[in-house]
mmCIF file of C-alpha atoms in Angstrom:
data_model
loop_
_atom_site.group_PDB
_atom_site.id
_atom_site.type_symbol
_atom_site.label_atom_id
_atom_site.label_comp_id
_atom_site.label_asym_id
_atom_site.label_seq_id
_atom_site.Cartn_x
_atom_site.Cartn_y
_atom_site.Cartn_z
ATOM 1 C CA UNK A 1 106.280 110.125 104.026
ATOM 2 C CA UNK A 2 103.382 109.100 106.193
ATOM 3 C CA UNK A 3 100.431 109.393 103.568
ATOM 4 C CA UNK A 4 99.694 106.801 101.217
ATOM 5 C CA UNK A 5 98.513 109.453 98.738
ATOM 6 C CA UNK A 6 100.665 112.339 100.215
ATOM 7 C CA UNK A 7 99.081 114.855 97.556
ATOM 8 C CA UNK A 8 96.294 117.601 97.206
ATOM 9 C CA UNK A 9 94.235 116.595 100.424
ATOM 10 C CA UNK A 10 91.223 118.670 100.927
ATOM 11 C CA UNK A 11 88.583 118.300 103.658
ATOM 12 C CA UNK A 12 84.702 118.691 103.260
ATOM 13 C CA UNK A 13 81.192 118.307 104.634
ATOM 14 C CA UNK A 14 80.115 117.408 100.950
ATOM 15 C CA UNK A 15 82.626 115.051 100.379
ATOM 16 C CA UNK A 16 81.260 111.968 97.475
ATOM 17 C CA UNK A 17 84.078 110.318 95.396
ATOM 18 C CA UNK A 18 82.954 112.434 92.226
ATOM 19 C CA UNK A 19 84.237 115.697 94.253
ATOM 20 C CA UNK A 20 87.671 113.899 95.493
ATOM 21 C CA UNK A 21 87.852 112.321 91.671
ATOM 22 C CA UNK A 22 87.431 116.062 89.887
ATOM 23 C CA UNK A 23 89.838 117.578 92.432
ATOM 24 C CA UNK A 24 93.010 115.299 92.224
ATOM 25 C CA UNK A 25 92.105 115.606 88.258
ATOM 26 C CA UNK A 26 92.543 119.251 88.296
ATOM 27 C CA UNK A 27 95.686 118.899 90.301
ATOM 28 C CA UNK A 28 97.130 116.412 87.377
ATOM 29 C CA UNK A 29 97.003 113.469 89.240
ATOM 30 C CA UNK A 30 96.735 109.586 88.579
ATOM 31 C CA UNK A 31 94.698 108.486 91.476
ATOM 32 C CA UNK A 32 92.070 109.837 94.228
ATOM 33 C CA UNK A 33 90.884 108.322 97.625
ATOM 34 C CA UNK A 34 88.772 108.931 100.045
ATOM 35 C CA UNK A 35 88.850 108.375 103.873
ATOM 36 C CA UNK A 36 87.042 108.588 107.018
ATOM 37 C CA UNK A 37 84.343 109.884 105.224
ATOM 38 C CA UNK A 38 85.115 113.931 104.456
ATOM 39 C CA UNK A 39 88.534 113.809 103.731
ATOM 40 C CA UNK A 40 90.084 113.082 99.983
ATOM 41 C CA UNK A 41 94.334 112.424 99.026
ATOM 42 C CA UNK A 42 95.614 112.604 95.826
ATOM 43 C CA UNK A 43 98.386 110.003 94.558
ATOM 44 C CA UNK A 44 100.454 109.079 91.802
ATOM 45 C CA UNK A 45 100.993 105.706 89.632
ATOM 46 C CA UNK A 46 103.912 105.214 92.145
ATOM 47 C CA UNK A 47 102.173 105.639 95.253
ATOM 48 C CA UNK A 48 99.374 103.415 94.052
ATOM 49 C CA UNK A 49 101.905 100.379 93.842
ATOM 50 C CA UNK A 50 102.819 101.147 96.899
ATOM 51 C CA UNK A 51 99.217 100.489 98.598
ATOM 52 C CA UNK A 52 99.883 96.469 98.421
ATOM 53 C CA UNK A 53 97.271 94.448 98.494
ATOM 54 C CA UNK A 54 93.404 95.405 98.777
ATOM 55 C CA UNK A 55 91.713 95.509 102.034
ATOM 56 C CA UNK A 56 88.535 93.960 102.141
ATOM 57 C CA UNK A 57 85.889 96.554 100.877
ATOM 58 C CA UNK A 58 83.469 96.131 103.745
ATOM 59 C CA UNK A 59 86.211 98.045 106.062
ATOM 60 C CA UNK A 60 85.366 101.440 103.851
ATOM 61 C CA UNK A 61 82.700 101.822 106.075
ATOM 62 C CA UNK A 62 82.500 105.415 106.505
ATOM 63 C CA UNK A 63 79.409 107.126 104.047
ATOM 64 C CA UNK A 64 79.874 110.114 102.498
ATOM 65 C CA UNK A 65 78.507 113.601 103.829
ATOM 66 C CA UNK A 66 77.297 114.854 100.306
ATOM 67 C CA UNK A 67 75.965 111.385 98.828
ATOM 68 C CA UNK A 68 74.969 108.974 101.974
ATOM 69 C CA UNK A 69 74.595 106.230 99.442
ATOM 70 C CA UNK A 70 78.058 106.315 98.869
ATOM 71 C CA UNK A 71 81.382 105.086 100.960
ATOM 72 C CA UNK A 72 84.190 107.329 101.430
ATOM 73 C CA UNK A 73 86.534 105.326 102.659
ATOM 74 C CA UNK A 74 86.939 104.086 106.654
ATOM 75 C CA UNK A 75 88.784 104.804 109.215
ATOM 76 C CA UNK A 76 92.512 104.089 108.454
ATOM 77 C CA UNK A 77 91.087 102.931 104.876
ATOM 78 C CA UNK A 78 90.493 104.741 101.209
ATOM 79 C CA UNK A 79 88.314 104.102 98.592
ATOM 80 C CA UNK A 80 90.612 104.710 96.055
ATOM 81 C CA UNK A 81 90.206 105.374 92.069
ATOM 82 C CA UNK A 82 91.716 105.914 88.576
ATOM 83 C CA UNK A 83 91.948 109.745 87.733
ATOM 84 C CA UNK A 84 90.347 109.083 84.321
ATOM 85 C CA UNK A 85 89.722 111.989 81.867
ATOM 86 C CA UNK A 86 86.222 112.611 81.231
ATOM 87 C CA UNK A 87 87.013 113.023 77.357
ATOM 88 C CA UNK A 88 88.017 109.701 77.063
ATOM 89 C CA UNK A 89 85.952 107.179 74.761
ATOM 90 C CA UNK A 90 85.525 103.772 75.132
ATOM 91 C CA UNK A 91 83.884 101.551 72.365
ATOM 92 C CA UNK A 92 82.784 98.378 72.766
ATOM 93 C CA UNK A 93 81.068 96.043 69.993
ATOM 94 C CA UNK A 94 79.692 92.903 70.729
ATOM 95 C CA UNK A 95 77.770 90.151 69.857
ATOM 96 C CA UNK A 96 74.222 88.766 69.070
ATOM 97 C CA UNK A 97 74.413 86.481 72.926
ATOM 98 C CA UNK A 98 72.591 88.047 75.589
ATOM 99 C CA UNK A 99 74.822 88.518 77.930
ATOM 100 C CA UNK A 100 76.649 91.486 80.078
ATOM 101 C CA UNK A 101 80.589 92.198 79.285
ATOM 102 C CA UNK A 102 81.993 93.391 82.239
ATOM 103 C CA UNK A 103 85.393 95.379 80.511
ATOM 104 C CA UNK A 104 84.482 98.742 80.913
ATOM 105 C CA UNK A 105 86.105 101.515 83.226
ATOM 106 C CA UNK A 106 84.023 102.064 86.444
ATOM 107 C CA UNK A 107 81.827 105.374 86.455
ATOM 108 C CA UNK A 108 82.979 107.886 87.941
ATOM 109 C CA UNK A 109 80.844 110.603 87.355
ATOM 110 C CA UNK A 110 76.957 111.306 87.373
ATOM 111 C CA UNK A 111 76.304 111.350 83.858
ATOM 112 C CA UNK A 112 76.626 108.172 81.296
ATOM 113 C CA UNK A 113 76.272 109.005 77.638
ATOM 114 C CA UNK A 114 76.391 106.288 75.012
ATOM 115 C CA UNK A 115 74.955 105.750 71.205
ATOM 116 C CA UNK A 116 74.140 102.532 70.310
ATOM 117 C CA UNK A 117 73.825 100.581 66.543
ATOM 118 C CA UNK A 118 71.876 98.289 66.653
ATOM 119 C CA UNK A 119 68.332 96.442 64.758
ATOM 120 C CA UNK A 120 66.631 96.330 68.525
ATOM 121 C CA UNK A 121 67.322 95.004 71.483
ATOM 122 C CA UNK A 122 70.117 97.180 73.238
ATOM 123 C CA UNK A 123 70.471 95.921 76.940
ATOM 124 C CA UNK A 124 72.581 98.445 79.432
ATOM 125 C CA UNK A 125 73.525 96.812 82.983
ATOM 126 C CA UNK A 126 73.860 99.187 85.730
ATOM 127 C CA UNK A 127 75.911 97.513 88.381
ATOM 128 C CA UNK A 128 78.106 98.106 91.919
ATOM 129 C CA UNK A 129 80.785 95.637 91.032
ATOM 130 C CA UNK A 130 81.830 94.176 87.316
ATOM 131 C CA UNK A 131 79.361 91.211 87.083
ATOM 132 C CA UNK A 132 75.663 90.745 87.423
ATOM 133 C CA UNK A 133 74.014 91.292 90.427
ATOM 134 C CA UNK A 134 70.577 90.482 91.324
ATOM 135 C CA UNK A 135 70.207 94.321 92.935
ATOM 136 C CA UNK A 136 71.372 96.049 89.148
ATOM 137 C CA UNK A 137 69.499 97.561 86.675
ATOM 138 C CA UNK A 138 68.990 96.525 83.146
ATOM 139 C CA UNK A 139 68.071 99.112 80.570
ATOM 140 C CA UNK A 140 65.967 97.971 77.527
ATOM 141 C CA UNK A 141 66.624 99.985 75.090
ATOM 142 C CA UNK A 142 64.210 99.203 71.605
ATOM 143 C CA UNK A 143 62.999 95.536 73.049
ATOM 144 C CA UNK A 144 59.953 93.712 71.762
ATOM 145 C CA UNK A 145 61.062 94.268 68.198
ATOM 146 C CA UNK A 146 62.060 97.987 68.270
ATOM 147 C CA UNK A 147 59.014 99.072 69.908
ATOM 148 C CA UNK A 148 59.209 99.289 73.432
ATOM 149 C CA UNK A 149 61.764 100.502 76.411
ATOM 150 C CA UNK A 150 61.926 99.658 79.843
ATOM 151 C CA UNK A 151 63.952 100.494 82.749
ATOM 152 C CA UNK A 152 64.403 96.860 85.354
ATOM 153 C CA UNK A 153 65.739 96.442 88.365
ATOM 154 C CA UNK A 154 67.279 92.778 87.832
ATOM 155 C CA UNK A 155 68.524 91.059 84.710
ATOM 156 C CA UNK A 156 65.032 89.799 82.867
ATOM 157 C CA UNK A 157 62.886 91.506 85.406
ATOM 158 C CA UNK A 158 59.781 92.576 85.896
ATOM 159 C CA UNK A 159 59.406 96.252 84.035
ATOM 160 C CA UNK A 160 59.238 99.057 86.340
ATOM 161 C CA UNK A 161 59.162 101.665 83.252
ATOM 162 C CA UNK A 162 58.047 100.971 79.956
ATOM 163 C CA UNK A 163 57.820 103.493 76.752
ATOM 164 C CA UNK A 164 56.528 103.424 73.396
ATOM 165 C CA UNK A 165 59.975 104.075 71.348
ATOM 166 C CA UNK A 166 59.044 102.872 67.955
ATOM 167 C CA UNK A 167 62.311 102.541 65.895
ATOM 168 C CA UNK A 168 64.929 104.084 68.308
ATOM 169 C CA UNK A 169 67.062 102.179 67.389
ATOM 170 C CA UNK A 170 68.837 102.005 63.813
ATOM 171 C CA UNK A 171 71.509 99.680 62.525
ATOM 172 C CA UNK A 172 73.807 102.748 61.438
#
C-alpha cells in the first residue's frame, strides 16, 4: 500500500482538522490526517506505528481552506490525530500551586465544556502545544476572592475582559 493512512480519504475546499477528525470517526477509525491542505486519510492503530518518527511540525505548512488559522498538513506531510470520542470524560483534580498541568487530550473540536469545584480562583490555559506559552490564554474564572472573571492573553496578564461573577464558584 502506498498511503500512510490508506482509509476513508475525502477531498474538500472546507477542509479544517475538526471536519477530517468527525469523518474518519464516523468511518470507525483510530486516527485522521490531513495533507496538502484539502485533502484528509483515515488510519488505524497499525498504520499509525507505521508513520516512524515525527517530522518537524513547521513542514505542515499548508493552511486549511475552511479555517486559515489552521494547518492541514504539507505537501508530502499530515497533521495527524487521535480519533477520540466526543463522549469521553476526562477529570482532573489538582492542587492549591498555581501552576498549568499539561495531561490532558488535545482539543479537537470547537466547543470545551468543563465544571469546576472550587472556593475561587479557577485558572483555564488555552494553549497550541502542552506547556505555557507566552501567546496562550488564561481564563480566570472567580479571581479576586470569588468576585471577578477575566479572560488574558498570557499567564498573569494584563485583563482584556473582566466580569462581576460574585460567587461562581462553589466548593461542591
Amino acid at each position: 500500500k502506498s498511503r500512510k493512512f490508506p482509509a476513508d480519504s475525502i477531498v474538500s475546499d472546507e477542509m479544517t482538522s475538526e471536519m477530517c477528525i468527525r469523518h474518519c470517526r464516523s468511518h470507525g477509525h483510530t486516527y485522521a490526517a490531513t495533507q496538502y491542505s484539502r485533502e484528509c486519510w483515515c488510519g488505524s492503530e497499525d498504520d499509525f506505528d507505521q508513520l516512524g518518527s515525527s517530522r518537524p511540525e513547521t513542514e505542515c505548512n499548508k493552511p486549511c481552506p475552511g479555517n486559515a488559522d489552521l494547518w492541514c498538513g504539507g505537501t508530502w506531510r499530515m497533521s495527524v490525530y487521535k480519533v477520540q470520542d466526543l463522549q469521553v470524560c476526562e477529570t482532573a483534580t489538582t492542587d492549591t500551586e498555581y501552576r498549568y498541568r499539561w495531561d490532558l487530550p488535545r482539543l479537537t473540536g470547537s466547543r470545551l465544556t468543563f465544571e469546576v469545584q472550587a472556593d475561587n480562583d479557577a485558572h483555564v490555559a488555552l494553549s497550541s502545544q502542552n506547556r505555557d506559552l507566552d501567546n496562550m490564554y488564561e481564563i480566570v474564572i472567580g479571581g479576586w476572592r470569588n468576585t471577578q472573571s477575566a479572560i488574558r492573553r498570557s499567564k498573569q496578564g494584563v485583563n482584556h475582559a473582566t466580569v462581576s461573577t460574585s460567587e461562581i464558584n462553589s466548593p461542591t
